[in-house]
Amino acid sequence: MRIAVYAFDSITMFHLAAPLMVFGEVGRLGLAPDWETRLWSDRAGAVRTVEGYSVGDVAGPRTLDWADIVIIPSWPLPLSPISESLRAKLCRAHARGTPIVGLWAYSTGRSNTLLLN
């Protein structure tokens, strides 16, 4: 299982840590050694959390082509519309059958991708 977790500037450490811990633990415990989790963003490189930490080695949006599931743990505050580029990439992933899973404050982004059935 290839899991892509969305990261962006001003995300909280909590919103990054929760899915990384949950999905990563399965692999670390040997329960599903083929599970791999990656952080991705609109651009490859680093993101800065709201707490001021820099999280490096974040993959770019091509990760959506790799992923079996996409996790959107949060959405930038104040809530803003999703960019057309990101919306198109998420819709393409969804059309290929990749589940897009929104957590917490993601409802605005998810509804703007037109993925709600």
Coordinates of C-alpha atoms in Angstrom, one line a residue, residues 29-100:
L29 CA 5.5 -3.4 13.4
G30 CA 5.9 -5.7 10.4
L31 CA 2.2 -6.1 10.0
A32 CA 2.3 -4.8 6.5
P33 CA 5.9 -4.5 5.4
D34 CA 4.9 -3.4 1.9
W35 CA 3.2 -0.2 3.2
E36 CA 5.1 3.0 2.3
T37 CA 4.1 6.5 3.4
R38 CA 5.3 9.7 1.7
L39 CA 4.7 13.3 2.4
W40 CA 3.8 15.3 -0.7
S41 CA 3.0 18.9 -1.5
D42 CA 2.2 21.2 -4.4
R43 CA 5.9 21.5 -4.9
A44 CA 8.8 19.3 -3.9
G45 CA 11.1 20.5 -1.2
A46 CA 10.3 21.6 2.3
V47 CA 7.2 22.9 4.1
R48 CA 7.1 25.0 7.2
T49 CA 4.7 24.1 9.9
V50 CA 2.6 26.6 11.9
E51 CA 4.9 25.9 14.8
G52 CA 7.9 27.1 12.8
Y53 CA 9.5 23.7 12.0
S54 CA 10.8 23.0 8.5
V55 CA 9.9 19.6 7.2
G56 CA 12.2 18.7 4.4
D57 CA 12.3 15.9 1.8
V58 CA 8.6 16.5 0.8
A59 CA 7.8 15.0 -2.6
G60 CA 6.0 16.9 -5.3
P61 CA 2.5 16.3 -6.8
R62 CA 3.8 13.5 -9.1
T63 CA 3.4 11.4 -5.9
L64 CA -0.3 11.2 -6.7
D65 CA 0.6 9.0 -9.7
W66 CA 2.4 6.6 -7.3
A67 CA -0.2 6.5 -4.5
D68 CA -2.7 3.8 -3.8
I69 CA -4.5 6.2 -1.3
V70 CA -4.2 10.0 -0.7
I71 CA -4.6 11.4 2.7
I72 CA -5.5 15.1 3.1
P73 CA -5.0 15.6 6.9
S74 CA -6.0 19.2 7.1
W75 CA -6.5 22.3 4.9
P76 CA -4.8 25.7 5.1
L77 CA -6.4 28.2 7.4
P78 CA -8.1 30.5 6.8
L79 CA -10.0 28.1 4.5
S80 CA -9.3 28.9 1.0
P81 CA -10.5 27.4 -2.3
I82 CA -8.4 24.6 -3.8
S83 CA -6.1 25.6 -6.6
E84 CA -7.2 24.5 -10.1
S85 CA -3.9 22.6 -10.5
L86 CA -4.3 20.7 -7.3
R87 CA -8.0 20.0 -7.9
A88 CA -7.2 18.6 -11.4
K89 CA -4.5 16.3 -10.0
L90 CA -6.8 15.0 -7.2
C91 CA -9.6 14.5 -9.6
R92 CA -7.3 12.5 -12.0
A93 CA -6.1 10.3 -9.1
H94 CA -9.7 9.8 -8.0
A95 CA -10.7 8.9 -11.6
R96 CA -8.0 6.2 -11.6
G97 CA -9.7 4.7 -8.5
T98 CA -7.3 6.2 -5.9
P99 CA -9.3 6.9 -2.7
I100 CA -8.9 10.5 -1.5

